[in-house]
Amino acid sequence: MKKYIGVLIGALTLGSGCSSDQDFLNVKPTTILLLDDVYSDSRLVLSAVTDLYNRIPDLVKPSNMGLYASFDEAFASGDYGRHQNREYSYDDWGYWDYGYIREINLFIQRVEAATKLTPADKARFSAEGRYLRANAYFELVKRHGGVPLITEPLTYDYSGDATPLRKARAKESEIYDYVISEMEAIKSILPNTPGEKSRATYGLAVATKARAALYAGSIAKYGVNTPSVSLPNGEVGIPASKATAYYQTALAASQELINSGLYSLYQKRPDLSDNFAALFLDKANNPEVIFVEDFKLKSGKVHGFALDNQPRAITEEGERGGRLNPSLNLVQSYEKLDNTFAPLPINKGNANDYIYYDKQEDLFAGRDARLRGTALVPGATFKDRSIDIWAGLILGDGSILSGDKLGQLKTVNGASVQVVGLSGPIEGYDGSAQGGFYMRKYNDPAVGSGQIGTQSEVWQVRYRYAEVLLNAAEAAFELGNNALAASYMKPVRDRAGLVIPLTAGDITFDRIVHERKVELAFENHELWDYKRWRIAHIVWDGSTSDLTTQPGKATEPSTRVFSLWPYKVYNPGGANNNKWVFRKVLSGRVTQSHIFRLGNYYSRISDAIVNNNPLIVRNPNQ
Amino acid sequence: MTMKTFSFPALALLLLGLAACDKDNFEPPKSTFAGRIVYKGEPLLMQSANVATGNVSDFPVFIELWQQAYNNRSSIRVPVAQDGSFTSLLFDGDYKLIVPNGQGPFLWKRTAANNPDSLTLNLRGSQQMDIEVTPYYMVRSPQFTVSGRKVAGSVKLEKVITDAVNGKTVERVSLYVNKSQFVDAGNSILAANLAGSAITDLNTVNLTTADVPALVPSQSYVYVRIGLKITGVEDMIYTPVQKVTLQ
């Protein structure tokens, strides 16, 4: 018997070996997840949609906020080229990522075809995909006008002929209509959770709808002022007859969100300026913020805004900090508490006929609290330390003594005295407060945020409730209901300490523009707003105009950034010793005036894109 | 630097590199295409193309050449200088020349489909070609006078396109002053503006600037030019640059 056992085992081994031949090479990979795996587990689908969220195309992100200095909100302390270009390139602000849109289309298709997900998960993921897709089209239409509207993943059949994949540009209004209708369709599918800030929610869909309708309405209304910014088939430009309907949609959507009571203005701090700054920093039960790009320390997703913008006097990282300086153009736009506008009172007509202040910050007293919530003014503290912004000493004979190193000491009449602030400003000294101010909005006060190894986790706010109120106010104004507009502006202005209410008669186009300018500064609005109102070519008109004396007027040219430099009076024994004076300065680094040409209203679609798809028509005036 | 710092292998490599150039490189373009933008033979004067050349979309006024030999087409942008001339160094070949939409203070012929019409350019060696266009206005007989440090100028505006469809009104007339001979809306130290609504007679348009500021380094003369901004047209049309001496 024994001798057969070996044979039997051999035979069995061979037999079983043969039967599993086909599966032998079919080993599940352990390092990658296949499509079926991903779309059968809601946690993995969440990872997939997170990737799509991460790729939302914002024009300005915390890591590249220098772009604000290309217009008139800030001086770039270091990146001086921004003030030395006259023209904006036609290619600027372009975006053309149909790869992203294709991936979203595939995502939606796969979620809807998935069999192992719960119906609730499928509905939510699919709606999130639709939000991201509509948001990408919103970005495209803001930049390029009407674009090909692709809502299915296109597949090439390798036939050698790609022409079936070519789609012509849709009308500009059709893209806006698409965004509006998508938001309407998905708003009730998305969760109604105002505490959810980094995923699409009901509130976000309604807020996006309001913003898109407002943009479309203003392009329709103000497009008549720039008739050459249009294309005959409507790829660029929206007929004026559509304006009212869009404004009505914008107002209705804003009201829907306002009346839902889901969000409210952030009012947690007693000091109004601190409160305004905290609105962007407070991640715990923030009632105002609707949608953000979030960051988290030690997760790999951090940004260097605080690293690049910490005041130089208190920098935590050697020579870093102070790059973006709010401009005097912006700072003087914050109105006085009696709702009037005036340049900052720094002299009595002549630049050397100073007005003397006991404390630096006194110059900014009696103004909109958002000023000191947005900018760190001379005399302010940050991280509980003095930021020490002053440009030099004014001696008894009126001459100016300054230095070329931060906080430099010099000997005056035998005494060693500091002649310039620890944050500057010093002309041409990178990172010194050459604009006269530092950033407070978005600037992280946490200890360590200024270190390369730590950085900041302040989130970037994309949508917040105050904008919804201002959208409602603008739409109401454009529909002729000024009283309603004033009532929507009131809570935003109350929070800024402007408690004297505006009446219906006060509401003008200038007011609407101004309120957005000061409330939403450095929040990725100015360029889009000026484009849709068709005032970009008037404000940035290329003229070498001086700083306006009418900061409340929307169409005043603002082609160059001006700075405000404080000086300390050094005249021991004199009446004004140790008092502060200010000078308006045009930096020598600002050598050109910005001109926004008609061809800049819609970014260029590159020759490469047109070559691939000759159905694409080019944008006007380029 | 002494010869010692060159080692023999480095020298050999250098020589090899120089010799290699012969075979690798294309012939450079050698044909010059030049000309002027003219109206009835008279050049139209525009803003200078003196911006950085890195970004070709940044010329104030340009024309486009499209070479037809290749599938992937990309325009060659030819800037127009402030005296209305242009010049470009090209390979021989067949080109189409167009004036893109919205370029220049003039009208360019359009096709039935309302696209810019094209001119065929068969370049075989250098070629000179004036391009005839129809300006909205001509700025005629400029005269400048100086009193103290103020510059006064006068021009006559001749409305060339008068029909209701294409005719445009005057937005403003500006007198620009600059230290160098590049004078226009983008290059000026001083400007005087006169709104179109304030002009009663197109044949007598007078402007006077404020005092010319102190010039550093000091110079006793400035260059001046009057420009006309047409409503809804971005590019301005100018008078010739003139040098005037301050008193």
JSON list of N, CA and C in Angstrom, two decimals, chain A residues 314-338:
[
{"chain": "A", "resi": 314, "resn": "ILE", "atom": "N", "xyz": [8.52, 91.26, 14.70]},
{"chain": "A", "resi": 314, "resn": "ILE", "atom": "CA", "xyz": [8.33, 90.11, 15.58]},
{"chain": "A", "resi": 314, "resn": "ILE", "atom": "C", "xyz": [8.43, 88.81, 14.81]},
{"chain": "A", "resi": 315, "resn": "THR", "atom": "N", "xyz": [9.22, 88.82, 13.75]},
{"chain": "A", "resi": 315, "resn": "THR", "atom": "CA", "xyz": [9.29, 87.64, 12.90]},
{"chain": "A", "resi": 315, "resn": "THR", "atom": "C", "xyz": [9.85, 86.44, 13.67]},
{"chain": "A", "resi": 316, "resn": "GLU", "atom": "N", "xyz": [9.31, 85.29, 13.37]},
{"chain": "A", "resi": 316, "resn": "GLU", "atom": "CA", "xyz": [9.78, 84.06, 14.01]},
{"chain": "A", "resi": 316, "resn": "GLU", "atom": "C", "xyz": [10.75, 83.32, 13.12]},
{"chain": "A", "resi": 317, "resn": "GLU", "atom": "N", "xyz": [11.04, 83.86, 11.96]},
{"chain": "A", "resi": 317, "resn": "GLU", "atom": "CA", "xyz": [11.85, 83.11, 11.00]},
{"chain": "A", "resi": 317, "resn": "GLU", "atom": "C", "xyz": [12.77, 84.05, 10.24]},
{"chain": "A", "resi": 318, "resn": "GLY", "atom": "N", "xyz": [13.85, 84.46, 10.91]},
{"chain": "A", "resi": 318, "resn": "GLY", "atom": "CA", "xyz": [14.92, 85.21, 10.25]},
{"chain": "A", "resi": 318, "resn": "GLY", "atom": "C", "xyz": [14.42, 86.36, 9.39]},
{"chain": "A", "resi": 319, "resn": "GLU", "atom": "N", "xyz": [14.68, 86.25, 8.11]},
{"chain": "A", "resi": 319, "resn": "GLU", "atom": "CA", "xyz": [14.37, 87.36, 7.21]},
{"chain": "A", "resi": 319, "resn": "GLU", "atom": "C", "xyz": [12.99, 87.23, 6.57]},
{"chain": "A", "resi": 320, "resn": "ARG", "atom": "N", "xyz": [12.12, 86.37, 7.09]},
{"chain": "A", "resi": 320, "resn": "ARG", "atom": "CA", "xyz": [10.83, 86.17, 6.45]},
{"chain": "A", "resi": 320, "resn": "ARG", "atom": "C", "xyz": [9.77, 87.10, 7.02]},
{"chain": "A", "resi": 321, "resn": "GLY", "atom": "N", "xyz": [8.77, 87.38, 6.19]},
{"chain": "A", "resi": 321, "resn": "GLY", "atom": "CA", "xyz": [7.61, 88.12, 6.67]},
{"chain": "A", "resi": 321, "resn": "GLY", "atom": "C", "xyz": [7.37, 89.41, 5.92]},
{"chain": "A", "resi": 322, "resn": "GLY", "atom": "N", "xyz": [6.21, 89.99, 6.16]},
{"chain": "A", "resi": 322, "resn": "GLY", "atom": "CA", "xyz": [5.91, 91.35, 5.72]},
{"chain": "A", "resi": 322, "resn": "GLY", "atom": "C", "xyz": [5.76, 91.56, 4.23]},
{"chain": "A", "resi": 323, "resn": "ARG", "atom": "N", "xyz": [5.43, 90.54, 3.46]},
{"chain": "A", "resi": 323, "resn": "ARG", "atom": "CA", "xyz": [5.46, 90.69, 2.00]},
{"chain": "A", "resi": 323, "resn": "ARG", "atom": "C", "xyz": [4.29, 91.47, 1.43]},
{"chain": "A", "resi": 324, "resn": "LEU", "atom": "N", "xyz": [3.12, 91.27, 2.00]},
{"chain": "A", "resi": 324, "resn": "LEU", "atom": "CA", "xyz": [1.94, 91.92, 1.43]},
{"chain": "A", "resi": 324, "resn": "LEU", "atom": "C", "xyz": [1.53, 93.05, 2.36]},
{"chain": "A", "resi": 325, "resn": "ASN", "atom": "N", "xyz": [1.57, 94.27, 1.87]},
{"chain": "A", "resi": 325, "resn": "ASN", "atom": "CA", "xyz": [1.25, 95.43, 2.70]},
{"chain": "A", "resi": 325, "resn": "ASN", "atom": "C", "xyz": [-0.02, 96.09, 2.16]},
{"chain": "A", "resi": 326, "resn": "PRO", "atom": "N", "xyz": [-1.09, 96.11, 2.93]},
{"chain": "A", "resi": 326, "resn": "PRO", "atom": "CA", "xyz": [-2.29, 96.82, 2.46]},
{"chain": "A", "resi": 326, "resn": "PRO", "atom": "C", "xyz": [-1.92, 98.25, 2.04]},
{"chain": "A", "resi": 327, "resn": "SER", "atom": "N", "xyz": [-2.54, 98.70, 0.99]},
{"chain": "A", "resi": 327, "resn": "SER", "atom": "CA", "xyz": [-2.17, 100.00, 0.43]},
{"chain": "A", "resi": 327, "resn": "SER", "atom": "C", "xyz": [-2.98, 101.12, 1.08]},
{"chain": "A", "resi": 328, "resn": "LEU", "atom": "N", "xyz": [-2.45, 102.32, 0.94]},
{"chain": "A", "resi": 328, "resn": "LEU", "atom": "CA", "xyz": [-3.19, 103.48, 1.42]},
{"chain": "A", "resi": 328, "resn": "LEU", "atom": "C", "xyz": [-4.49, 103.64, 0.63]},
{"chain": "A", "resi": 329, "resn": "ASN", "atom": "N", "xyz": [-4.46, 103.23, -0.65]},
{"chain": "A", "resi": 329, "resn": "ASN", "atom": "CA", "xyz": [-5.67, 103.30, -1.46]},
{"chain": "A", "resi": 329, "resn": "ASN", "atom": "C", "xyz": [-6.81, 102.56, -0.78]},
{"chain": "A", "resi": 330, "resn": "LEU", "atom": "N", "xyz": [-6.50, 101.36, -0.25]},
{"chain": "A", "resi": 330, "resn": "LEU", "atom": "CA", "xyz": [-7.53, 100.58, 0.42]},
{"chain": "A", "resi": 330, "resn": "LEU", "atom": "C", "xyz": [-7.84, 101.18, 1.79]},
{"chain": "A", "resi": 331, "resn": "VAL", "atom": "N", "xyz": [-6.80, 101.47, 2.55]},
{"chain": "A", "resi": 331, "resn": "VAL", "atom": "CA", "xyz": [-7.01, 101.88, 3.94]},
{"chain": "A", "resi": 331, "resn": "VAL", "atom": "C", "xyz": [-7.85, 103.16, 4.02]},
{"chain": "A", "resi": 332, "resn": "GLN", "atom": "N", "xyz": [-7.60, 104.10, 3.12]},
{"chain": "A", "resi": 332, "resn": "GLN", "atom": "CA", "xyz": [-8.36, 105.34, 3.21]},
{"chain": "A", "resi": 332, "resn": "GLN", "atom": "C", "xyz": [-9.80, 105.16, 2.74]},
{"chain": "A", "resi": 333, "resn": "SER", "atom": "N", "xyz": [-10.10, 103.99, 2.18]},
{"chain": "A", "resi": 333, "resn": "SER", "atom": "CA", "xyz": [-11.47, 103.76, 1.72]},
{"chain": "A", "resi": 333, "resn": "SER", "atom": "C", "xyz": [-12.43, 103.47, 2.86]},
{"chain": "A", "resi": 334, "resn": "TYR", "atom": "N", "xyz": [-11.88, 103.11, 4.02]},
{"chain": "A", "resi": 334, "resn": "TYR", "atom": "CA", "xyz": [-12.78, 102.81, 5.14]},
{"chain": "A", "resi": 334, "resn": "TYR", "atom": "C", "xyz": [-13.37, 104.11, 5.64]},
{"chain": "A", "resi": 335, "resn": "GLU", "atom": "N", "xyz": [-14.69, 104.15, 5.70]},
{"chain": "A", "resi": 335, "resn": "GLU", "atom": "CA", "xyz": [-15.34, 105.43, 5.93]},
{"chain": "A", "resi": 335, "resn": "GLU", "atom": "C", "xyz": [-15.33, 105.82, 7.40]},
{"chain": "A", "resi": 336, "resn": "LYS", "atom": "N", "xyz": [-15.74, 107.05, 7.66]},
{"chain": "A", "resi": 336, "resn": "LYS", "atom": "CA", "xyz": [-15.82, 107.54, 9.03]},
{"chain": "A", "resi": 336, "resn": "LYS", "atom": "C", "xyz": [-17.15, 107.09, 9.63]},
{"chain": "A", "resi": 337, "resn": "LEU", "atom": "N", "xyz": [-17.23, 107.17, 10.96]},
{"chain": "A", "resi": 337, "resn": "LEU", "atom": "CA", "xyz": [-18.40, 106.61, 11.63]},
{"chain": "A", "resi": 337, "resn": "LEU", "atom": "C", "xyz": [-19.68, 107.38, 11.31]},
{"chain": "A", "resi": 338, "resn": "ASP", "atom": "N", "xyz": [-19.54, 108.56, 10.72]},
{"chain": "A", "resi": 338, "resn": "ASP", "atom": "CA", "xyz": [-20.76, 109.27, 10.32]},
{"chain": "A", "resi": 338, "resn": "ASP", "atom": "C", "xyz": [-21.13, 108.98, 8.87]}
]
